[in-house]
Tab-separated table of C-alpha atoms in Angstrom:
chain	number	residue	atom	x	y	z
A	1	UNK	CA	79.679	79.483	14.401
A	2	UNK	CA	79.719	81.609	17.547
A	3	UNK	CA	77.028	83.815	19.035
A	4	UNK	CA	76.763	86.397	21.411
A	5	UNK	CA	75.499	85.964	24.955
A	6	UNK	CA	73.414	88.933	26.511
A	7	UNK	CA	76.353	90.638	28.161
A	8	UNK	CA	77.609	90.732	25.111
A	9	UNK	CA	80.760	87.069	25.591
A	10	UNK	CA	80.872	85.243	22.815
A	11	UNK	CA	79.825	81.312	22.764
A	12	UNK	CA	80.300	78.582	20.645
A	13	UNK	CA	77.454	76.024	19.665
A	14	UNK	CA	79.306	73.348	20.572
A	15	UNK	CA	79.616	74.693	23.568
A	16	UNK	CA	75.708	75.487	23.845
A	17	UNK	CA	75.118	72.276	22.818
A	18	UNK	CA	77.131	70.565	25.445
A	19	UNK	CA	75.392	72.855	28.355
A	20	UNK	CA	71.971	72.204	26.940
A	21	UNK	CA	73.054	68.691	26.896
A	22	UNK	CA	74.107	68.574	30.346
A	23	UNK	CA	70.966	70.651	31.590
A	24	UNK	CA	69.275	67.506	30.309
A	25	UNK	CA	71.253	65.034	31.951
A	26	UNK	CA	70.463	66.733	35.078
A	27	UNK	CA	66.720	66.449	34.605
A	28	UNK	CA	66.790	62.753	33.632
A	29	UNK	CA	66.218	59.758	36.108
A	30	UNK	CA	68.718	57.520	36.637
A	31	UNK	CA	68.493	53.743	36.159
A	32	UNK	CA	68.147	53.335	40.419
A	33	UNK	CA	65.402	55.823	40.410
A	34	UNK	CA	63.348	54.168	38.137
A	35	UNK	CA	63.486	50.892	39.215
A	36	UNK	CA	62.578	52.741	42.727
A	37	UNK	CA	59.371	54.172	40.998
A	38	UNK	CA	58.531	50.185	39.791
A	39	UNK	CA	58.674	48.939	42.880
A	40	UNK	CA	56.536	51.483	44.286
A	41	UNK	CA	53.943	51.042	41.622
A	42	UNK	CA	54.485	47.264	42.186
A	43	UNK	CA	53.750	48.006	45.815
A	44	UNK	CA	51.079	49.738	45.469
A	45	UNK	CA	49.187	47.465	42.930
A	46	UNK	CA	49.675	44.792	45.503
A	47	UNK	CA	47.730	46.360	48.188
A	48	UNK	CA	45.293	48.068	45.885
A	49	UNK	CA	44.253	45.182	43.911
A	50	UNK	CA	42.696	43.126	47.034
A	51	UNK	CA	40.955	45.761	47.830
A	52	UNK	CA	39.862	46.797	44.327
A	53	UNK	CA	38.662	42.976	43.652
A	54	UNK	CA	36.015	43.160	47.501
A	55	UNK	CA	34.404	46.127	46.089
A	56	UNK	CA	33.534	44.638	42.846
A	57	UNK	CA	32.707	41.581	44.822
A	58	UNK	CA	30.837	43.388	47.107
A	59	UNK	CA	29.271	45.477	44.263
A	60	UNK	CA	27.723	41.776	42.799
A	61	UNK	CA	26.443	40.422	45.847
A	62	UNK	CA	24.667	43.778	46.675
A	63	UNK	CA	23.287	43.452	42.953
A	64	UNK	CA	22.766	39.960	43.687
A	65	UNK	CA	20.724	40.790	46.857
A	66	UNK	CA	18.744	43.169	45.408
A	67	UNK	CA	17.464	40.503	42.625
A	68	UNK	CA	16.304	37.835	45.594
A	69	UNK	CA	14.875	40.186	47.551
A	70	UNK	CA	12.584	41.454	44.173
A	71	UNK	CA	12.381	37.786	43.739
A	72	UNK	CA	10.738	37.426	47.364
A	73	UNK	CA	8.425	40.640	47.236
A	74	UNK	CA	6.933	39.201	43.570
A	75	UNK	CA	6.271	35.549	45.616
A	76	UNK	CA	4.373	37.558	47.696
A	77	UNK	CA	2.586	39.189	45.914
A	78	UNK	CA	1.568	35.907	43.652
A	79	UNK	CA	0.391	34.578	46.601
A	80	UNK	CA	-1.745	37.914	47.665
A	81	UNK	CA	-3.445	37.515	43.824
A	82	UNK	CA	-3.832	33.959	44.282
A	83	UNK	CA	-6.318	33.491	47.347
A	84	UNK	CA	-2.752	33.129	49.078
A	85	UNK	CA	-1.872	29.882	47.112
A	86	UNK	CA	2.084	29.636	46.415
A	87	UNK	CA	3.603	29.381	42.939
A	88	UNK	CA	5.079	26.026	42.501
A	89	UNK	CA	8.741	25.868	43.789
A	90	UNK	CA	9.626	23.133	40.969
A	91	UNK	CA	10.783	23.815	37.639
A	92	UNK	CA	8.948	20.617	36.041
A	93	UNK	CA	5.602	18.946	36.527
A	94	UNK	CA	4.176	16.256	36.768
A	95	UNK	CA	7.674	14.634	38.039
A	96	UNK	CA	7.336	11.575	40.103
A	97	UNK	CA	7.432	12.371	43.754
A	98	UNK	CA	5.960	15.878	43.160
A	99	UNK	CA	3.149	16.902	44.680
A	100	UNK	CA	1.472	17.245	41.654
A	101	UNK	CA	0.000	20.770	42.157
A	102	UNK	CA	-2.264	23.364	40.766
A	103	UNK	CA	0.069	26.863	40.720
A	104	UNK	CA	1.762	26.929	37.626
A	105	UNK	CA	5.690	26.984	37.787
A	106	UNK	CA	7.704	29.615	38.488
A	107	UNK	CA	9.790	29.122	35.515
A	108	UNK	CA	9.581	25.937	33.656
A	109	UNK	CA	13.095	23.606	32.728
A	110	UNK	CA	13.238	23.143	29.045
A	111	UNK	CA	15.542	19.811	28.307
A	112	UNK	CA	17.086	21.440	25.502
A	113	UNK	CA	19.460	24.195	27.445
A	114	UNK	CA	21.157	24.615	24.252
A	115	UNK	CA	18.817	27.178	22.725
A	116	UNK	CA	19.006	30.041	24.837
A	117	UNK	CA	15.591	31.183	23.207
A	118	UNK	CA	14.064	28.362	25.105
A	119	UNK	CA	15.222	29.038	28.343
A	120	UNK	CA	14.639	32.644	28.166
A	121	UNK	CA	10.740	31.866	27.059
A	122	UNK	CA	10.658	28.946	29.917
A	123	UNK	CA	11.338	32.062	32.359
A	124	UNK	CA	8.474	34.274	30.415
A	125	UNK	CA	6.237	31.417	30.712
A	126	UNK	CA	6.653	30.805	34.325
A	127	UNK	CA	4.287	32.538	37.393
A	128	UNK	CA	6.793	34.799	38.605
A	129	UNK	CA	7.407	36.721	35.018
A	130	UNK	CA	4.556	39.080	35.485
A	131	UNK	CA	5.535	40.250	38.424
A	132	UNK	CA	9.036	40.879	37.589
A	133	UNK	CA	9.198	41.085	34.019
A	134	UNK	CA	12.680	42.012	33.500
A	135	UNK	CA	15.316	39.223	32.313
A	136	UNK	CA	18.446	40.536	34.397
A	137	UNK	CA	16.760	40.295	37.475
A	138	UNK	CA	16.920	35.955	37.259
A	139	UNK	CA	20.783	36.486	36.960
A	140	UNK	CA	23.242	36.767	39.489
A	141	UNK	CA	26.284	39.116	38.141
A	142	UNK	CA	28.606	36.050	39.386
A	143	UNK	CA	26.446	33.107	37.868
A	144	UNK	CA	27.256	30.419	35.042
A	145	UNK	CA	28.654	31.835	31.583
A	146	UNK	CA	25.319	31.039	29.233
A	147	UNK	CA	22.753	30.857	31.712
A	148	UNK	CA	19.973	32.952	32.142
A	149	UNK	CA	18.774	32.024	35.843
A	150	UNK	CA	20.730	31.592	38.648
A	151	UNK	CA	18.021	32.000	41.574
A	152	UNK	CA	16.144	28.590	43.112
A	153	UNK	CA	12.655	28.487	45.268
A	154	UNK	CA	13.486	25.624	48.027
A	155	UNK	CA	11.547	22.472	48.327
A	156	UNK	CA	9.927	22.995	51.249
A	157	UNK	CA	7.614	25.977	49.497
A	158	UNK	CA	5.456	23.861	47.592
A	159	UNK	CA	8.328	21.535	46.034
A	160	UNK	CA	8.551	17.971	45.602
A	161	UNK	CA	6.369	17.251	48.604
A	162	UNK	CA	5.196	13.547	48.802
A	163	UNK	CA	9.315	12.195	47.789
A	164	UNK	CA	10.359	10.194	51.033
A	165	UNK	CA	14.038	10.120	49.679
A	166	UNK	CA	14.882	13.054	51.914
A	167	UNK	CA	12.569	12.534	54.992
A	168	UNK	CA	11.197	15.721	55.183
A	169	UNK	CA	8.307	15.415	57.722
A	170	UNK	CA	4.777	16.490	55.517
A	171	UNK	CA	4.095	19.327	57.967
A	172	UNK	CA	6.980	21.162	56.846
A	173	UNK	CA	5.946	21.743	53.244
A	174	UNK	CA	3.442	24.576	52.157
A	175	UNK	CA	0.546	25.339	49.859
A	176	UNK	CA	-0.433	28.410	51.070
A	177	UNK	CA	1.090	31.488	52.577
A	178	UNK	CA	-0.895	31.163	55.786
A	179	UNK	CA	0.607	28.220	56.484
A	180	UNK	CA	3.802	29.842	57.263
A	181	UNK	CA	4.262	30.366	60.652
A	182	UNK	CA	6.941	33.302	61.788
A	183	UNK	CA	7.433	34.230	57.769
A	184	UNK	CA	10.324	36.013	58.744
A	185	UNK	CA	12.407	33.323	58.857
A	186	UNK	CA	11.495	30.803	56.306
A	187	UNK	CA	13.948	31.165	53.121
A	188	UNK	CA	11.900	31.167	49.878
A	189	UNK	CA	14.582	31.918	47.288
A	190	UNK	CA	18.391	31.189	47.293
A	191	UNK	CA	20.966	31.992	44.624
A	192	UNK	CA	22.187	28.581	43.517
A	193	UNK	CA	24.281	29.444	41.022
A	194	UNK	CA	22.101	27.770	38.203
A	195	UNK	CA	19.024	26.782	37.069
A	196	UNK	CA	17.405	23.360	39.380
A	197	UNK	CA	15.234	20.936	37.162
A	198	UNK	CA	13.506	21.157	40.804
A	199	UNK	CA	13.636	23.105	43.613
A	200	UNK	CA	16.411	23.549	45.988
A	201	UNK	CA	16.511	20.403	48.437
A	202	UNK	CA	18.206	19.479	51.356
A	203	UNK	CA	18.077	16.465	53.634
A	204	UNK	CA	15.987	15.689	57.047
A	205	UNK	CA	17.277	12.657	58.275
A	206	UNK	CA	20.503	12.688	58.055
A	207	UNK	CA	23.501	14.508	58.244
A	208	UNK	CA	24.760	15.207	54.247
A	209	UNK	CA	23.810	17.537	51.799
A	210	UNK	CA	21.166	16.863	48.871
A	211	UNK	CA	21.942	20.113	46.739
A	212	UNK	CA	24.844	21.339	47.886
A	213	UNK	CA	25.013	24.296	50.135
A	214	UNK	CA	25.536	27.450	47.608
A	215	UNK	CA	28.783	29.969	48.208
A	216	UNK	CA	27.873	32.135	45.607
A	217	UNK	CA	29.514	35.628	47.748
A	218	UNK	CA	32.732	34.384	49.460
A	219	UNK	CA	31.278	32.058	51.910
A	220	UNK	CA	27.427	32.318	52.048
A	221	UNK	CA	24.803	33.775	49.602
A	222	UNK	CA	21.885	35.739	49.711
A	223	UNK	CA	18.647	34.561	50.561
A	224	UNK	CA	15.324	35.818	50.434
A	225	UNK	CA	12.354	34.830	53.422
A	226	UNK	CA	8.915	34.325	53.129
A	227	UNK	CA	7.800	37.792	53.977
A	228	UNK	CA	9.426	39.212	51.442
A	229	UNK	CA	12.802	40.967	53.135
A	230	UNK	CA	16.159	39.255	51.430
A	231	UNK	CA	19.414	39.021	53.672
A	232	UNK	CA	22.817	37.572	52.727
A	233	UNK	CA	24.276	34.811	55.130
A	234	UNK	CA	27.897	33.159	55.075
A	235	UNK	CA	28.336	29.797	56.188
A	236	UNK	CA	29.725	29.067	59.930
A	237	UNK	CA	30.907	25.369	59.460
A	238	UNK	CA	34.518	25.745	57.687
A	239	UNK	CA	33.141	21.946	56.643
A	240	UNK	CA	29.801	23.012	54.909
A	241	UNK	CA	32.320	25.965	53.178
A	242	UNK	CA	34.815	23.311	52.119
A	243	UNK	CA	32.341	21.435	50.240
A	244	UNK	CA	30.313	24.217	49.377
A	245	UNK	CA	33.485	25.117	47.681
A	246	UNK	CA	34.071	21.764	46.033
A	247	UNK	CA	30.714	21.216	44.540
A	248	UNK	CA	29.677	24.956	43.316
A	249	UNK	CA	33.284	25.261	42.099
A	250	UNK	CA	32.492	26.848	38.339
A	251	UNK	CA	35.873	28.169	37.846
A	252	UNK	CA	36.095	29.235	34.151
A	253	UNK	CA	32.589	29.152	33.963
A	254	UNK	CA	31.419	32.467	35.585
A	255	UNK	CA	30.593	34.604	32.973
C-alpha cells in the first residue's frame, strides 16, 4: 500500500521500511566498535581496581586503628581507677611461668573456642569490658572468619613475667603505670590477628621471633602505646615481612 509524503510524492512501505531500516543500521555499532568499548572498560577496570582494593584496605586499617587506640585510652583509664595497677596482659591465670597476679584479665581464653557464646562472655568477663563495652571494637575488619578478638596486650605489661624461656630481663616488665618510663613509646596493644592464650611475646636473647611479628595492614599493623595514643607501623626488614607473611598467612580465613 502506498502513502503520501508531505509534498504530496507517493511512497511505498516497502520502501519506508527499507529507509527506516537503513536509518537503523546507521545508528548501530559495529562489531570493531564494540570490542573497542571492551577493551576500554577492560582497561579501565584494570587500573581502577588497585586502586579501589587500597581504599578499602586503607578504610580497615583506619577502622582497625581506631579500635587499638580505644583499646589503649580504656588501659589507661583501668589503671587511673586502679591505684595505677595494670590489667593483666594474659588471657589465662594461674599458668605456669606467670606472674601470678592480682588484676583480673583483660579477657579470659575459654578452651572451648567452638561456642562462640563463650568467647564472647570470656571478653564481657574480662577488665577491659567496662570500659569499652562494645563487641566490634575487639575485632579487626581484616581478622579470622569466627573470631571475636583480634587485638593482644604484650608480655612485657604485666604478662608472663617470671618465664626465663625468653630472657626478658625482670626490669622490663610492669605492674603499675608509673613504672613506665617515656609512656609514649611503650606498645601496650597490637592487632595480632587472633585471640593469644597469653599475651603477645617476643624474644630477648636471641635473634628469632616467639609470636610472630603481625602484618595485619600490608606490611605492619597498628599499635597502641602506653599513654594511650595508637599509631600504625610497617615493618622495615623485607626478612621480618617475609615471615611475618608466612606465619600470619590466614588466606581463606579472613572473614
Amino acid at each position: 500500500m502506498d502513502s503520501a509524503g508531505p509534498n504530496g510524492e507517493r511512497r511505498s512501505r516497502s520502501s519506508m521500511v527499507t529507509i527506516r531500516r537503513n536509518s537503523m543500521a546507521g545508528r548501530a555499532f559495529t562489531l570493531i566498535e564494540l570490542l573497542v568499548v571492551v577493551a576500554v572498560i577492560a582497561v579501565l577496570m584494570a587500573i581502577l581496581m588497585p586502586a579501589l582494593s587500597r581504599a578499602r584496605e586503607q578504610g580497615k586499617r583506619a577502622v582497625c586503628l581506631s579500635n587499638v587506640k580505644q583499646f589503649g585510652l580504656a588501659w589507661v583509664m583501668y589503671a587511673d581507677d586502679n591505684d595505677q595497677k595494670i590489667v593483666n596482659a594474659c588471657t589465662v591465670e594461674n599458668t605456669e611461668g606467670h606472674n601470678d597476679q592480682e588484676e583480673p584479665c583483660w579477657l579470659y581464653f575459654h578452651d572451648d573456642w567452638t561456642d562462640t557464646e563463650r568467647r564472647i562472655k570470656g571478653i564481657q568477663d574480662g577488665a577491659m569490658w567496662p570500659y569499652v563495652g562494645q563487641l566490634k571494637i575487639y575485632k579487626c575488619p581484616t581478622g579470622i572468619r569466627g573470631e571475636v578478638n583480634t587485638y593482644a596486650i604484650v608480655d612485657a605489661m604485666n604478662g608472663a613475667m617470671g618465664s626465663t624461656a625468653i630472657g626478658a630481663p625482670k626490669e622490663l616488665y610492669v605492674r603499675r603505670r608509673t613504672q613506665i618510663r617515656r609512656p609514649g613509646e611503650r606498645i601496650v596493644f597490637v592487632d595480632e590477628g587472633k585471640t593469644s592464650t597469653q599475651s603477645w611475646t617476643i624474644f630477648y636473647n636471641q635473634a628469632s621471633w616467639w609470636d610472630s611479628p603481625p602484618t595485619r595492614h600490608g606490611e605492619g599493623t597498628n599499635f597502641s602505646f602506653a599513654d594511650g595514643h595508637a599509631e600504625y607501623w610497617k615493618w622495615q626488614d623485607p626478612r621480618t615481612a617475609k615471615l611475618a607473611r608466612r606465619e600470619g598467612d590466614y588466606g581463606s580465613l579472613i572473614a
